Coordinates of C-alpha atoms in Angstrom, one line a residue:
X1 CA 115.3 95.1 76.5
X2 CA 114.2 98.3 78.5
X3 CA 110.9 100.3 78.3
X4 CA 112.7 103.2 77.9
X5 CA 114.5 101.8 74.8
X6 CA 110.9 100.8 73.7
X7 CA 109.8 104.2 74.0
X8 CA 112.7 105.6 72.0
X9 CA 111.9 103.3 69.3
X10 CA 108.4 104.0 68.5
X11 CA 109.2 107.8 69.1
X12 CA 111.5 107.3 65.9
X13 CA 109.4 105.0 63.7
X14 CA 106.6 107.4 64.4
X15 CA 108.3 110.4 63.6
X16 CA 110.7 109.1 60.9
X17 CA 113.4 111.6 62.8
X18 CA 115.7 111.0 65.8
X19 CA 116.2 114.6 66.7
X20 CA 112.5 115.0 66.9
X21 CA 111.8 111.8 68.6
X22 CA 114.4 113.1 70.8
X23 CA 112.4 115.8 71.5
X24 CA 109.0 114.4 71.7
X25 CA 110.6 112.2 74.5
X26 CA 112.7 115.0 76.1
X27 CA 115.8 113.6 76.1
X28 CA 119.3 114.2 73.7
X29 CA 119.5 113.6 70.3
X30 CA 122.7 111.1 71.0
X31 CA 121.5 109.3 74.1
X32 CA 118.4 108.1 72.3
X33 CA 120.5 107.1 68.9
X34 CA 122.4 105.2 71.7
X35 CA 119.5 103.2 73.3
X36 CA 118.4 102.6 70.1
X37 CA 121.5 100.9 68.8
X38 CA 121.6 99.1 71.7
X39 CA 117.9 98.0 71.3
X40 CA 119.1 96.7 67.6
X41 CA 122.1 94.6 69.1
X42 CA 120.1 93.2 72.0
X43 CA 118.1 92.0 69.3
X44 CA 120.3 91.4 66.8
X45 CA 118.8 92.8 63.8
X46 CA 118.5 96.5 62.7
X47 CA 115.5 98.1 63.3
X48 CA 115.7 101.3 60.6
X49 CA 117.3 101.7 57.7
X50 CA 119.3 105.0 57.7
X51 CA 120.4 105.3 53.9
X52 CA 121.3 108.7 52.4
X53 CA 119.3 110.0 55.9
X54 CA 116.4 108.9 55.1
X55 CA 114.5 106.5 58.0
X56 CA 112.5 103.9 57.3
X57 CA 111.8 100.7 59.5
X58 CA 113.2 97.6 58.9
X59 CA 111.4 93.9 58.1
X60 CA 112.3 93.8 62.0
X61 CA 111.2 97.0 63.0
X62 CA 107.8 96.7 61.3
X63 CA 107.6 93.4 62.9
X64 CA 108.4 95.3 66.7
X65 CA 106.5 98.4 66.0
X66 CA 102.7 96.6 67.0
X67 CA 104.8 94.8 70.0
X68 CA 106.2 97.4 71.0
X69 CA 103.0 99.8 70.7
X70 CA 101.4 97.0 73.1
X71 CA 104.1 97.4 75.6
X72 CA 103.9 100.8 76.2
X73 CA 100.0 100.6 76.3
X74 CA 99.9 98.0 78.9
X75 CA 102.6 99.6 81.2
X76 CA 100.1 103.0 81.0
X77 CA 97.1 100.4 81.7
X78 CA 98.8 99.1 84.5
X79 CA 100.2 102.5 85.6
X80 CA 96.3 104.0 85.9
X81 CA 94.8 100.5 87.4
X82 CA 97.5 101.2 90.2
X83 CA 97.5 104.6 90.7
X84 CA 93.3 104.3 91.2
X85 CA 93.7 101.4 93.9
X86 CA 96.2 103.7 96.0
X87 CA 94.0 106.4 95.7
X88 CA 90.7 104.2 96.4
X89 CA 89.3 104.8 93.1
X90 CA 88.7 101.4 92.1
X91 CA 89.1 98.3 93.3
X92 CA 88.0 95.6 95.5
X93 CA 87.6 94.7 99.1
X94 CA 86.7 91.4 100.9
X95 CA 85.5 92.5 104.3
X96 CA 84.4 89.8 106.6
X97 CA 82.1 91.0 109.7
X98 CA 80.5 88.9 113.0
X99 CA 76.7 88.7 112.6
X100 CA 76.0 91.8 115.3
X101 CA 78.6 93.9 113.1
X102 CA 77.0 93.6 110.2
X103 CA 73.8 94.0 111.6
X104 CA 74.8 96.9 114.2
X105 CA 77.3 98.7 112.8
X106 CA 78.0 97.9 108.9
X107 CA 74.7 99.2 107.5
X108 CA 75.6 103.3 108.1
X109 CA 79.4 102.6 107.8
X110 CA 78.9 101.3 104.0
X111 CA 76.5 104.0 102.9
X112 CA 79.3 106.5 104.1
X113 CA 81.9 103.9 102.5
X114 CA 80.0 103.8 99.3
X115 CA 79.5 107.8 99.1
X116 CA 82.9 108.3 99.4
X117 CA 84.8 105.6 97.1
X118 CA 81.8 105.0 95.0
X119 CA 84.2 102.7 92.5
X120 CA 85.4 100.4 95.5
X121 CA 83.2 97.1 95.5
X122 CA 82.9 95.7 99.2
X123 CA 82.0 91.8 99.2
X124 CA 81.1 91.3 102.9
X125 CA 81.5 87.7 104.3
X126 CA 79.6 86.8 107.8
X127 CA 80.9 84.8 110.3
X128 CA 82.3 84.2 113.9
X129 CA 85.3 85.9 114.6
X130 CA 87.4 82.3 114.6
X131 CA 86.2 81.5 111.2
X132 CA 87.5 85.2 109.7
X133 CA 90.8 85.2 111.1
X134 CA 91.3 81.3 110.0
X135 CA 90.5 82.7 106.4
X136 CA 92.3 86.4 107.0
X137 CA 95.2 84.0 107.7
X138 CA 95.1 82.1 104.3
X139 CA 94.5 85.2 102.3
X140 CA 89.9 84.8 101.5
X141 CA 89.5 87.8 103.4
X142 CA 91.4 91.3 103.2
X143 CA 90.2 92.5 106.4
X144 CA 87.7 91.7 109.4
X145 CA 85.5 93.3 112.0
X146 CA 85.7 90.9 115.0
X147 CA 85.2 90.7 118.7
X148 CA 88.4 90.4 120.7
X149 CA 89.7 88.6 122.9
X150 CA 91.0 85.9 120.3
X151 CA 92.1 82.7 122.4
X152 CA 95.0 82.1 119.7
X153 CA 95.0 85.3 117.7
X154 CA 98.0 84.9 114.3
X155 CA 101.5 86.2 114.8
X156 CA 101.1 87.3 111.1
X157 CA 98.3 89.2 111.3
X158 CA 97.6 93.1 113.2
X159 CA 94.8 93.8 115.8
X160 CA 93.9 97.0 116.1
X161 CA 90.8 97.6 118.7
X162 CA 88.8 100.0 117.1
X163 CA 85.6 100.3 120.4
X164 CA 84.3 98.9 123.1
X165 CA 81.1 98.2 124.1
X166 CA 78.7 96.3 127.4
X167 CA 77.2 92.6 126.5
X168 CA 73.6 93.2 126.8
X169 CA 70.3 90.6 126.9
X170 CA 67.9 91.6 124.3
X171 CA 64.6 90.5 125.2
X172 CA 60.3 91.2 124.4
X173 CA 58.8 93.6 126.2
X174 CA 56.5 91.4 128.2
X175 CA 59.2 89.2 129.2
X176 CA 59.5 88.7 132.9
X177 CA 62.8 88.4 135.2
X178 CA 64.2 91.4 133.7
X179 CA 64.9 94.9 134.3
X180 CA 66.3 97.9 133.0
X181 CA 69.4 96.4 133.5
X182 CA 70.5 93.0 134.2
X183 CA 73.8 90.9 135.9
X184 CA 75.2 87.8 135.1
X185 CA 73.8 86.5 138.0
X186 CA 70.2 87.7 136.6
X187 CA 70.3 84.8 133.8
X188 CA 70.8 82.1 135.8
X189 CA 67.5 80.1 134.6
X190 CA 66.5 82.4 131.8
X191 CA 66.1 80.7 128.7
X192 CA 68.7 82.0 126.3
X193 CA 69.2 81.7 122.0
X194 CA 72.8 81.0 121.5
X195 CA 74.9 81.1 118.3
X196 CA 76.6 78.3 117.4
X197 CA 80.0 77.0 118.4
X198 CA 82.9 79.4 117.3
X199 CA 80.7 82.2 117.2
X200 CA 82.1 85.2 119.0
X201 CA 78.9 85.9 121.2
X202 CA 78.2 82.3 122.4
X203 CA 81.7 82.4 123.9
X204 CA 81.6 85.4 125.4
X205 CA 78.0 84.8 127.1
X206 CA 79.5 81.2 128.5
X207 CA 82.6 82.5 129.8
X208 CA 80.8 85.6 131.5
X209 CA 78.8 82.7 133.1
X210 CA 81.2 80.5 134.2
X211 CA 83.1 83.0 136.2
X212 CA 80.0 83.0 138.5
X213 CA 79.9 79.3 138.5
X214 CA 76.4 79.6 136.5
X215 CA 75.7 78.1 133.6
X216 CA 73.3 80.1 130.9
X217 CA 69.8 77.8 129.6
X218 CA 70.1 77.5 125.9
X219 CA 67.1 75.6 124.5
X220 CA 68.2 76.9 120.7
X221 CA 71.1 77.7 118.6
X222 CA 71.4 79.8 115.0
X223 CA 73.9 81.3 112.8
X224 CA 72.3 84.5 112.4
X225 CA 70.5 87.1 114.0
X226 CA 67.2 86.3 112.4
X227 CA 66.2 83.2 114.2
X228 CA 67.4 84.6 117.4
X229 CA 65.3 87.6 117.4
X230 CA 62.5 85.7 116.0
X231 CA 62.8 83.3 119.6
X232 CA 63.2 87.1 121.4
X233 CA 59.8 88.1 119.6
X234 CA 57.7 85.2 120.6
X235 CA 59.0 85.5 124.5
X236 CA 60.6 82.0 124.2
X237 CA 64.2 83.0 124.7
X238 CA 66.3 85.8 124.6
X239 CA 69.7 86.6 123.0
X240 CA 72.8 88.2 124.0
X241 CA 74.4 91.0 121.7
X242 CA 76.5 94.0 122.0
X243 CA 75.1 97.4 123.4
X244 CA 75.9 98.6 119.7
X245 CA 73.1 96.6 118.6
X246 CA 70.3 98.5 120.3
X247 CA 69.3 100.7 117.6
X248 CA 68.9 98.0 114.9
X249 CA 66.5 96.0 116.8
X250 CA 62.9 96.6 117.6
X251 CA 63.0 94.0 120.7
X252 CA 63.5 95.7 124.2
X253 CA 67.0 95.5 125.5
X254 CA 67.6 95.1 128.6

């Protein structure tokens, strides 16, 4: 059974004529008489009743016409649903973003996002770059905003870098020990708020330390930016973020 025989079909039930459905359908008198016969002995039962030229449906084609009619409107449902996902109409997107993304970056990108494809509904997911591409990889996520290096990025998955940006040490303006601008070196001692394992930042800040054989003071741990930059507020540590992050703060970066 083909749409296109489908089609014919209803064209000739609902105009009681096969050289107007033709026409309605823009195609040739006999080629639609011929899907249509072949429709009838796919089915094995005839589907009008031609007497003296009159057309009338059939036990069996009154029983197809609502089927049929259900057919056709689902393939146009399914035709629009498409059509508005490839042209960002509609639709849904599961973005996932590291904590200093979403707090740096995301905020102006989505009110841009949202103005544009106003029907697109973006369900944003936080976590440390290893957690997003573990659940890019098994299909939770659609896309993810991440810090690279990966230490074992996926074969089935693309990078694309998309910036870069300095590590910076974000810290209260009456801290001491700090400058305008700080090295590695500069931390040794310096109490600093580190995410937790797997997250993107802690790795970064440890490895930056470890290649001058120092090793960074971390009194506190957290998941998210709040409880670090409530430690950064009170003086009692400080945390490490990308220069990005600057403008969404109201610490002193240093």
């Amino acid at each position: 059974m083909q749409f296109q025989q489908l089609l014919y079909f209803v064209a000739v039930a609902e105009t009681r004529h096969f050289t107007r459905a033709a026409e309605q359908v823009h195609v040739s008198q006999p080629s639609l008489s011929q899907q249509v016969r072949a429709l009838e002995k796919e089915l094995g039962a005839e589907l009008f009743s031609r007497a003296r030229g009159n057309i009338a449906l059939t036990d069996a084609g009154e029983a197809l016409l609502p089927l049929a009619r259900r057919i056709l409107a689902d393939a146009d449902t399914a035709r629009i649903e498409v059509q508005e996902l490839a042209q960002l109409r509609r639709g849904r997107v599961r973005l996932g973003a590291t904590p200093s993304v979403c707090t740096g970056l995301l905020p102006q990108v989505l009110r841009d996002f949202h103005d544009r494809h106003p029907g697109i509904q973006l369900l944003i997911e936080e976590g440390g770059s290893h957690d997003l591409v573990r659940h890019l990889a098994r299909g939770a996520l659609d896309l993810a905003l991440v810090v690279l290096p990966l230490p074992t990025p996926s074969p089935a998955l693309t990078t694309v870098e998309l910036l870069r940006e300095d590590l910076v040490v974000v810290s209260s303006p009456d801290a001491a020990g700090l400058g305008a601008s700080a090295r590695v070196a500069d931390l040794q001692g310096e109490r600093l708020v580190m995410f937790r394992h797997g997250y993107d930042l802690r790795e970064l800040t440890v490895a930056a330390c470890a290649r001058r054989a120092s090793s960074p003071n971390s009194p506190s741990r957290a998941a998210r930016w709040t409880p670090c930059s409530a430690s950064c507020a009170r003086g009692s540590a400080s945390p490490s973020c990308p220069a990005w992050s600057r403008s969404a703060r109201t610490a002193v970066c240093a």
